[in-house]
Short mmCIF file of C-alpha atoms in Angstrom, two decimals:
data_model
loop_
_atom_site.label_atom_id
_atom_site.label_comp_id
_atom_site.label_asym_id
_atom_site.label_seq_id
_atom_site.Cartn_x
_atom_site.Cartn_y
_atom_site.Cartn_z
CA MET A 1 -4.51 -73.35 181.55
CA GLY A 2 -5.21 -75.08 178.26
CA ARG A 3 -1.91 -74.49 176.46
CA THR A 4 -0.20 -77.47 174.85
CA VAL A 5 3.37 -78.28 173.91
CA THR A 6 4.21 -80.36 170.86
CA ARG A 7 6.88 -82.96 171.54
CA ARG A 8 8.44 -84.85 168.69
CA TYR A 9 10.10 -88.15 169.46
CA ASN A 10 13.70 -88.97 168.68
CA PRO A 11 14.18 -89.17 164.88
CA ILE A 12 16.65 -92.07 165.27
CA ARG A 13 14.31 -94.80 164.10
CA ASP A 14 14.41 -97.45 161.39
CA THR A 15 14.53 -95.78 157.99
CA GLU A 16 14.96 -98.78 155.64
CA LEU A 17 13.19 -102.08 155.16
CA ASP A 18 15.20 -104.82 156.87
CA VAL A 19 14.74 -107.91 159.03
CA GLY A 20 13.06 -106.97 162.31
CA VAL A 21 11.62 -103.69 161.06
CA VAL A 22 7.93 -102.89 161.61
CA ALA A 23 6.05 -101.69 158.52
CA LEU A 24 2.47 -101.03 157.39
CA VAL A 25 0.58 -103.12 154.83
CA HIS A 26 -1.03 -101.03 152.09
CA SER A 27 -2.56 -101.05 148.60
CA LEU A 28 -3.55 -104.72 148.51
CA GLN A 29 -6.45 -105.17 146.10
CA SER A 30 -7.83 -108.67 146.77
CA ALA A 31 -10.73 -109.17 149.15
CA ARG A 32 -8.39 -110.82 151.65
CA GLY A 33 -5.73 -108.17 151.11
CA LYS A 34 -8.05 -105.25 151.72
CA VAL A 35 -8.67 -106.60 155.21
CA LEU A 36 -4.91 -106.46 155.88
CA ASN A 37 -4.38 -102.91 154.60
CA GLY A 38 -3.34 -100.57 157.41
CA ARG A 39 -2.16 -103.44 159.63
CA ARG A 40 1.34 -103.56 161.08
CA CYS A 41 3.76 -106.31 160.14
CA ILE A 42 7.29 -107.36 161.11
CA LEU A 43 9.70 -108.16 158.28
CA ILE A 44 11.09 -111.66 158.80
CA GLU A 45 13.01 -112.55 155.65
CA TYR A 46 13.55 -111.17 152.16
CA LEU A 47 12.80 -113.61 149.33
CA PRO A 48 14.91 -112.35 146.39
CA LYS A 49 13.58 -114.91 143.92
CA ASP A 50 10.03 -113.67 144.42
CA GLU A 51 11.01 -110.05 145.20
CA ARG A 52 8.83 -110.25 148.27
CA TRP A 53 9.17 -109.94 152.04
CA LYS A 54 8.06 -112.73 154.33
CA VAL A 55 6.20 -110.93 157.11
CA GLN A 56 4.30 -111.60 160.32
CA ILE A 57 1.15 -109.48 160.46
CA GLN A 58 -0.38 -108.55 163.80
CA ASP A 59 -2.90 -111.10 165.07
CA GLU A 60 -2.30 -113.43 162.12
CA SER A 61 -1.59 -117.11 162.78
CA THR A 62 0.53 -117.60 159.65
CA THR A 63 3.27 -115.68 157.86
CA THR A 64 2.61 -113.91 154.56
CA ALA A 65 4.76 -112.93 151.56
CA LEU A 66 4.19 -109.36 150.35
CA LYS A 67 5.63 -107.35 147.49
CA VAL A 68 7.91 -104.46 148.42
CA GLY A 69 5.35 -102.07 146.98
CA ASN A 70 2.76 -103.24 149.50
CA ILE A 71 4.70 -102.36 152.65
CA LYS A 72 5.96 -99.04 153.96
CA LEU A 73 7.58 -97.73 157.12
CA THR A 74 5.37 -96.44 159.90
CA ARG A 75 5.27 -92.71 160.64
CA ARG A 76 7.01 -91.20 163.65
CA PRO A 77 4.59 -90.35 166.46
CA VAL A 78 3.93 -86.76 167.47
CA ALA A 79 2.28 -85.98 170.81
CA THR A 80 0.77 -82.80 172.19
CA HIS A 81 0.98 -82.27 175.92
CA PRO A 82 -0.87 -79.91 178.24
CA GLU A 83 1.10 -77.59 180.45
CA TYR A 84 2.81 -79.16 183.42
CA LEU A 85 0.65 -77.24 185.95
CA GLU A 86 -2.53 -78.39 184.25
CA MET A 87 -1.40 -82.02 184.29
CA SER A 88 -0.40 -81.68 187.96
CA LEU A 89 -3.83 -80.37 188.90
CA TRP A 90 -5.57 -83.18 187.03
CA TYR A 91 -3.31 -85.77 188.67
CA THR A 92 -4.11 -84.39 192.14
CA GLN A 93 -7.84 -84.54 191.36
CA GLN A 94 -7.45 -88.11 190.11
CA CYS A 95 -5.74 -89.21 193.32
CA SER A 96 -8.46 -87.60 195.43
CA ALA A 97 -11.16 -89.26 193.34
CA MET A 98 -9.52 -92.67 193.67
CA LEU A 99 -9.30 -92.33 197.45
CA ALA A 100 -12.99 -91.37 197.54
CA GLY A 101 -13.96 -94.26 195.26
CA ARG A 102 -15.06 -91.94 192.43
CA LYS A 103 -14.21 -92.18 188.76
CA LEU A 104 -12.55 -89.27 186.98
CA GLU A 105 -12.97 -88.27 183.36
CA LYS A 106 -10.26 -89.71 181.13
CA LYS A 107 -8.07 -86.92 179.78
CA TYR A 108 -4.84 -86.25 177.91
CA ARG A 109 -4.87 -89.30 175.65
CA ASN A 110 -2.33 -87.62 173.36
CA ALA A 111 0.08 -86.99 176.21
CA ARG A 112 3.27 -89.00 176.48
CA GLY A 113 2.69 -92.57 177.63
CA VAL A 114 -0.93 -91.97 178.67
CA THR A 115 -3.36 -94.81 178.15
CA PHE A 116 -6.12 -96.45 180.15
CA GLU A 117 -6.84 -100.01 181.21
CA ASP A 118 -9.73 -100.54 178.80
CA ASP A 119 -7.84 -99.25 175.74
CA GLU A 120 -7.09 -101.65 172.90
CA PRO A 121 -3.91 -103.70 173.67
CA TYR A 122 -1.85 -102.64 170.64
CA TYR A 123 -2.55 -99.01 171.40
CA ARG A 124 -1.58 -99.48 175.05
CA ALA A 125 1.69 -101.21 174.13
CA ARG A 126 2.71 -98.43 171.76
CA LYS A 127 1.87 -95.79 174.36
CA PHE A 128 3.99 -97.57 176.98
CA VAL A 129 6.88 -97.74 174.52
CA GLU A 130 6.65 -93.95 174.18
CA LEU A 131 8.17 -93.85 177.64
CA LEU A 132 11.27 -95.59 176.26
CA ASP A 133 11.65 -93.04 173.48
CA HIS A 134 13.88 -90.00 173.80
CA CYS A 135 12.14 -86.73 173.08
CA THR A 136 13.30 -83.50 171.51
CA ASP A 137 11.85 -80.02 171.03
CA GLY A 138 10.42 -78.80 174.30
CA TYR A 139 10.52 -82.05 176.24
CA GLU A 140 11.44 -81.67 179.90
CA PRO A 141 11.56 -85.07 181.67
CA HIS A 142 11.25 -83.62 185.17
CA GLN A 143 7.88 -82.10 184.20
CA THR A 144 6.29 -85.36 183.12
CA ILE A 145 3.29 -86.49 185.13
CA MET A 146 2.55 -90.22 185.31
CA HIS A 147 -1.18 -90.73 185.06
CA GLY A 148 -3.68 -93.00 183.38
CA ASP A 149 -2.89 -96.72 183.22
CA ILE A 150 0.86 -96.15 183.65
CA ALA A 151 0.33 -94.86 187.21
CA ARG A 152 -0.29 -98.37 188.55
CA TYR A 153 3.09 -99.52 187.20
CA TYR A 154 4.94 -96.35 188.10
CA SER A 155 4.09 -96.90 191.76
CA VAL A 156 5.71 -100.37 191.80
CA VAL A 157 9.07 -98.69 192.42
CA PRO A 158 8.62 -95.65 194.70
CA GLU A 159 10.06 -92.42 193.36
CA THR A 160 11.69 -91.85 196.74
CA SER A 161 13.81 -94.96 196.17
CA GLN A 162 15.10 -93.64 192.85
CA SER A 163 15.40 -89.91 193.40
CA CYS A 164 19.05 -90.10 194.56
CA ASP A 165 20.51 -90.89 191.15
CA ALA A 166 17.64 -90.58 188.66
CA THR A 167 15.98 -88.00 186.45
CA MET A 168 12.32 -88.12 185.55
CA GLY A 169 13.46 -89.74 182.32
CA ASN A 170 14.86 -92.71 184.28
CA LEU A 171 11.56 -93.01 186.11
CA GLU A 172 9.74 -93.03 182.78
CA TYR A 173 11.95 -95.84 181.49
CA THR A 174 11.39 -97.85 184.65
CA ALA A 175 7.61 -97.44 184.50
CA GLY A 176 7.50 -98.19 180.77
CA CYS A 177 9.50 -101.42 181.13
CA ILE A 178 7.39 -102.61 184.06
CA ALA A 179 4.17 -101.82 182.16
CA LEU A 180 5.34 -103.73 179.08
CA SER A 181 6.45 -106.64 181.24
CA GLY A 182 3.00 -106.67 182.85
CA MET A 183 1.42 -106.87 179.39
CA CYS A 184 3.67 -109.84 178.54
CA TYR A 185 2.88 -111.79 181.67
CA GLY A 186 -0.79 -110.98 181.83
CA ARG A 187 -0.41 -109.53 185.30
CA ALA A 188 1.09 -106.34 186.68
CA MET A 189 3.95 -106.43 189.17
CA ARG A 190 1.61 -105.86 192.08
CA ALA A 191 -0.48 -108.94 191.28
CA MET A 192 -3.30 -106.82 189.86
CA ASP A 193 -4.89 -108.87 187.10
CA CYS A 194 -4.84 -106.18 184.43
CA GLY A 195 -2.31 -107.43 181.90
CA ASP A 196 -2.86 -108.92 178.47
CA GLY A 197 -0.58 -111.94 178.30
CA ARG A 198 0.55 -110.77 174.86
CA PRO A 199 4.33 -110.65 174.43
CA ASP A 200 3.76 -110.52 170.65
CA ILE A 201 2.23 -107.06 170.80
CA VAL A 202 5.08 -105.87 173.03
CA VAL A 203 7.59 -107.06 170.40
CA PHE A 204 5.67 -105.15 167.72
CA ALA A 205 5.67 -101.99 169.84
CA LEU A 206 9.38 -102.20 170.72
CA LEU A 207 10.46 -102.83 167.14
CA GLU A 208 8.24 -100.06 165.78
CA SER A 209 10.25 -97.60 167.85
CA ALA A 210 13.62 -99.29 167.28
CA PRO A 211 16.53 -98.77 167.54
CA VAL A 212 16.07 -96.12 170.23
CA SER A 213 13.60 -98.22 172.28
CA LEU A 214 16.05 -101.14 172.33
CA SER A 215 18.87 -98.83 173.43
CA VAL A 216 16.81 -97.65 176.39
CA LEU A 217 15.68 -101.19 177.26
CA LEU A 218 19.23 -102.58 177.26
CA SER A 219 20.81 -99.57 178.95
CA HIS A 220 18.22 -100.00 181.72
CA VAL A 221 19.73 -103.46 182.30
CA VAL A 222 23.37 -102.50 181.78
CA SER A 223 23.64 -99.00 183.22
CA THR A 224 20.97 -99.05 185.90
CA HIS A 225 20.77 -95.97 188.08
CA TYR A 226 20.99 -96.36 191.85
CA ILE A 227 17.69 -97.65 193.23
CA GLY A 228 17.56 -97.98 196.98
CA PRO A 229 17.49 -96.17 200.30
CA GLU A 230 18.94 -92.68 200.20
CA SER A 231 21.03 -93.45 203.26
CA GLY A 232 23.25 -95.78 201.22
CA TYR A 233 23.75 -93.54 198.21
CA ASP A 234 26.66 -91.45 199.52
CA ARG A 235 28.78 -94.58 199.80
CA VAL A 236 28.35 -95.59 196.13
CA ARG A 237 27.66 -92.27 194.37
CA ASP A 238 31.03 -92.02 192.62
CA ASP A 239 30.90 -95.63 191.38
CA PHE A 240 27.50 -95.12 189.75
CA ARG A 241 28.22 -91.74 188.26
CA SER A 242 31.53 -92.79 186.70
CA SER A 243 29.73 -95.71 185.01
CA ARG A 244 26.76 -93.76 183.71
CA LEU A 245 28.19 -90.41 182.59
CA LYS A 246 28.55 -91.18 178.89
CA MET A 247 27.66 -88.94 175.95
CA ASN A 248 26.23 -91.81 173.92
CA ILE A 249 23.70 -94.20 175.47
CA ASP A 250 25.28 -97.10 173.53
CA ASP A 251 28.65 -96.47 175.25
CA CYS A 252 27.39 -96.82 178.82
CA GLU A 253 29.26 -99.08 181.22
CA LEU A 254 28.03 -101.79 183.58
CA THR A 255 27.00 -100.18 186.86
CA PRO A 256 27.67 -101.86 190.23
CA ASP A 257 25.47 -104.73 191.44
CA GLN A 258 22.48 -103.79 193.59
CA CYS A 259 20.30 -105.86 195.85
CA SER A 260 17.56 -103.62 197.29
CA LYS A 261 13.95 -104.78 196.99
CA ASP A 262 13.04 -101.78 194.84
CA TYR A 263 15.96 -102.48 192.49
CA CYS A 264 14.73 -106.05 192.05
CA ASN A 265 11.22 -104.78 191.27
CA ALA A 266 12.59 -102.31 188.73
CA MET A 267 14.65 -104.99 186.98
CA LYS A 268 11.61 -107.25 186.69
CA GLY A 269 10.51 -104.85 183.95
CA PRO A 270 13.20 -105.33 181.28
CA LEU A 271 14.08 -108.87 182.38
CA GLY A 272 10.38 -109.77 182.41
CA ILE A 273 10.07 -108.67 178.80
CA LEU A 274 13.07 -110.78 177.71
CA TYR A 275 11.95 -113.78 179.78
CA SER A 276 8.41 -113.74 178.37
CA LEU A 277 9.73 -114.15 174.82
CA HIS A 278 9.91 -117.91 175.39
CA LYS A 279 6.12 -117.87 174.95
CA LEU A 280 6.68 -116.99 171.28
CA ILE A 281 8.74 -120.09 170.45
CA SER A 282 5.77 -121.81 168.80
CA THR A 283 4.60 -118.78 166.80
CA PRO A 284 5.07 -119.05 163.00
CA GLY A 285 7.19 -115.90 162.65
CA ARG A 286 9.33 -116.68 165.72
CA LEU A 287 9.07 -113.11 166.95
CA ASP A 288 11.33 -114.05 169.86
CA LYS A 289 14.19 -114.74 167.44
CA ILE A 290 13.44 -111.56 165.51
CA LEU A 291 13.79 -109.39 168.64
CA PHE A 292 16.82 -111.33 169.88
CA GLY A 293 18.38 -110.85 166.44
CA ARG A 294 18.08 -107.08 166.77
CA ILE A 295 19.54 -107.25 170.28
CA GLU A 296 22.52 -109.33 169.08
CA LYS A 297 23.48 -106.52 166.69
CA HIS A 298 23.21 -103.85 169.38
CA PRO A 299 26.36 -102.24 170.87
CA LEU A 300 25.16 -103.16 174.37
CA PHE A 301 24.69 -106.87 173.56
CA SER A 302 27.82 -108.15 175.34
CA LYS A 303 27.23 -105.96 178.37
CA THR A 304 23.62 -107.16 178.60
CA LEU A 305 24.86 -110.75 178.71
CA HIS A 306 27.40 -109.71 181.33
CA ARG A 307 24.61 -108.41 183.59
CA LEU A 308 22.67 -111.66 183.14
CA PHE A 309 25.75 -113.72 184.02
CA ARG A 310 26.39 -111.60 187.11
CA LEU A 311 22.82 -112.17 188.30
CA ALA A 312 23.26 -115.93 187.77
CA ALA A 313 26.52 -115.84 189.75
CA ARG A 314 24.99 -113.77 192.53
CA GLU A 315 22.16 -116.29 192.85
CA SER A 316 24.73 -118.80 194.08
CA LYS A 317 25.99 -116.18 196.54
CA GLY A 318 22.49 -115.90 198.00
CA THR A 319 22.11 -112.14 197.48
CA GLN A 320 18.62 -110.69 197.20
CA ASP A 321 19.07 -109.67 193.55
CA GLY A 322 20.41 -113.13 192.75
CA GLU A 323 17.57 -114.89 194.55
CA GLU A 324 14.88 -112.79 192.86
CA LEU A 325 16.40 -112.33 189.39
CA GLY A 326 18.98 -115.11 188.90
CA TYR A 327 16.55 -117.77 187.69
CA THR A 328 15.02 -115.34 185.20
CA ALA A 329 18.49 -114.35 183.98
CA ARG A 330 19.46 -117.99 183.39
CA CYS A 331 16.23 -118.67 181.50
CA ILE A 332 16.92 -115.71 179.23
CA LEU A 333 20.49 -116.87 178.57
CA MET A 334 19.29 -120.38 177.70
CA HIS A 335 16.63 -119.01 175.36
CA MET A 336 19.09 -116.67 173.66
CA ALA A 337 21.42 -119.63 173.06
CA ASP A 338 18.49 -121.63 171.64
CA MET A 339 18.82 -124.21 174.40
CA ASP A 340 15.07 -124.26 175.07
CA GLY A 341 14.97 -128.05 175.11
CA GLN A 342 17.23 -127.94 178.17
CA MET A 343 15.24 -125.27 180.02
CA ASP A 344 14.13 -127.45 182.92
CA ASP A 345 14.71 -127.49 186.67
CA ALA A 346 17.43 -130.13 186.42
CA THR A 347 19.50 -127.95 184.10
CA PHE A 348 19.22 -124.89 186.30
CA LYS A 349 19.91 -126.83 189.48
CA SER A 350 23.10 -128.15 187.92
CA LEU A 351 24.33 -124.57 187.60
CA THR A 352 23.94 -123.83 191.31
CA ALA A 353 23.92 -127.16 193.14
CA ASP A 354 27.63 -127.46 193.90
CA ARG A 355 28.42 -124.29 195.83
CA CYS A 356 32.03 -125.39 196.30
CA SER A 357 32.72 -125.57 192.58
CA TRP A 358 31.11 -122.17 192.13
CA ASP A 359 33.20 -120.65 194.89
CA HIS A 360 36.37 -122.09 193.32
CA GLY A 361 35.98 -120.62 189.86
CA ILE A 362 32.64 -120.83 188.03
CA GLN A 363 31.03 -118.04 190.00
CA GLN A 364 34.02 -115.77 189.45
CA GLN A 365 34.08 -116.74 185.79
CA LEU A 366 30.50 -115.51 185.32
CA LEU A 367 31.08 -112.33 187.31
CA VAL A 368 33.71 -111.18 184.82
CA LYS A 369 32.24 -112.68 181.63
CA ASP A 370 31.72 -109.76 179.25
CA ASP A 371 33.34 -110.78 175.96
CA ILE A 372 30.64 -112.82 174.20
CA THR A 373 29.69 -111.20 170.90
CA SER A 374 27.16 -113.62 169.39
CA TYR A 375 24.59 -116.25 170.32
CA GLU A 376 26.84 -118.90 168.80
CA GLU A 377 29.58 -117.99 171.29
CA LEU A 378 27.00 -117.92 174.07
CA LEU A 379 25.86 -121.45 173.20
CA GLU A 380 29.45 -122.75 173.24
CA PHE A 381 30.12 -121.13 176.60
CA LEU A 382 26.94 -122.45 178.23
CA GLN A 383 27.61 -125.96 176.94
CA GLU A 384 31.08 -125.84 178.48
CA LEU A 385 29.63 -124.50 181.70
CA LEU A 386 27.08 -127.29 181.94
CA LYS A 387 29.79 -129.82 181.17
CA ASP A 388 31.95 -128.42 184.00
CA THR A 389 29.13 -128.51 186.54
CA SER A 390 28.13 -132.07 185.64
CA ALA A 391 31.69 -133.41 185.70
#
């Protein structure tokens, strides 16, 4: 007992100052500036005339222009983990204490993804994003123990429902996405009022670990592992494995549609994050557009849209995944296309009201739509779609 393993996170992170990159403020000399030193900021726009970056600093209500010499990239995180057996013993003791109504000493704060409910929100968000980060050097996903604050989110989707086609790494991604979604909404997926209602801090955390965190987030939507009763896995095993067995995470293919309750709960994690970005429309730095801009440049962009379109189409079919996720998918598509002024019930009803028209073409059109490569193309397509449904 007592040994630790050092695990360094994937080195594929932002290495140059660019739009959407998270940096640290430093070396400001004014009284106001000294307060900002050490704070994180997101780069919004480069101002060549002034040789400054327009940035959004955490918890600031306005944007700020900083010289290049006053911002620097954040350092990669390094975590030390106790041995697997030690973590297992502590987890067992924690469960026993919870059942008995006792509190257990908080431990392993440096371990991967471990945080606690009363920790500071920015810290919690960054720790949850650790679960979306690939690890190297001694990291064994199947030996990870979910404990601390993440345990409440991890249990939203039972491990037994995912064990057919998932590694512990997949379970980490699922738990991390659900936890971040809970922070965005202000409530966890099990209606426990323990969230923060702060999508802005989730954007900061995701971008600080980009591009790898965005790859995991989008691949969770595009190439979702089988989540459902084990009895149904034999029938679809080959379809899922042929879609997901890719050397590069950015090359993954769209996996088959799923409609189990646990699948819907799992997807409420990544979709919940994307949906909650509409809360940032009125923020000065438009952090929603910053994150969407990074997503638009990602290799999985078109396939992510394809999944959203399929969920919208399946809503009209009345499947469980469509009923539970279709509305959210349509909201995300509208927001991505900057059609927020049309995000009302009338607009969405017009997309599903006429079941006959959907059955005779529109539904099938969405099910196969996977060739959109920009938000401009998305806007044109949605406008045509709304025109067709209102004709």
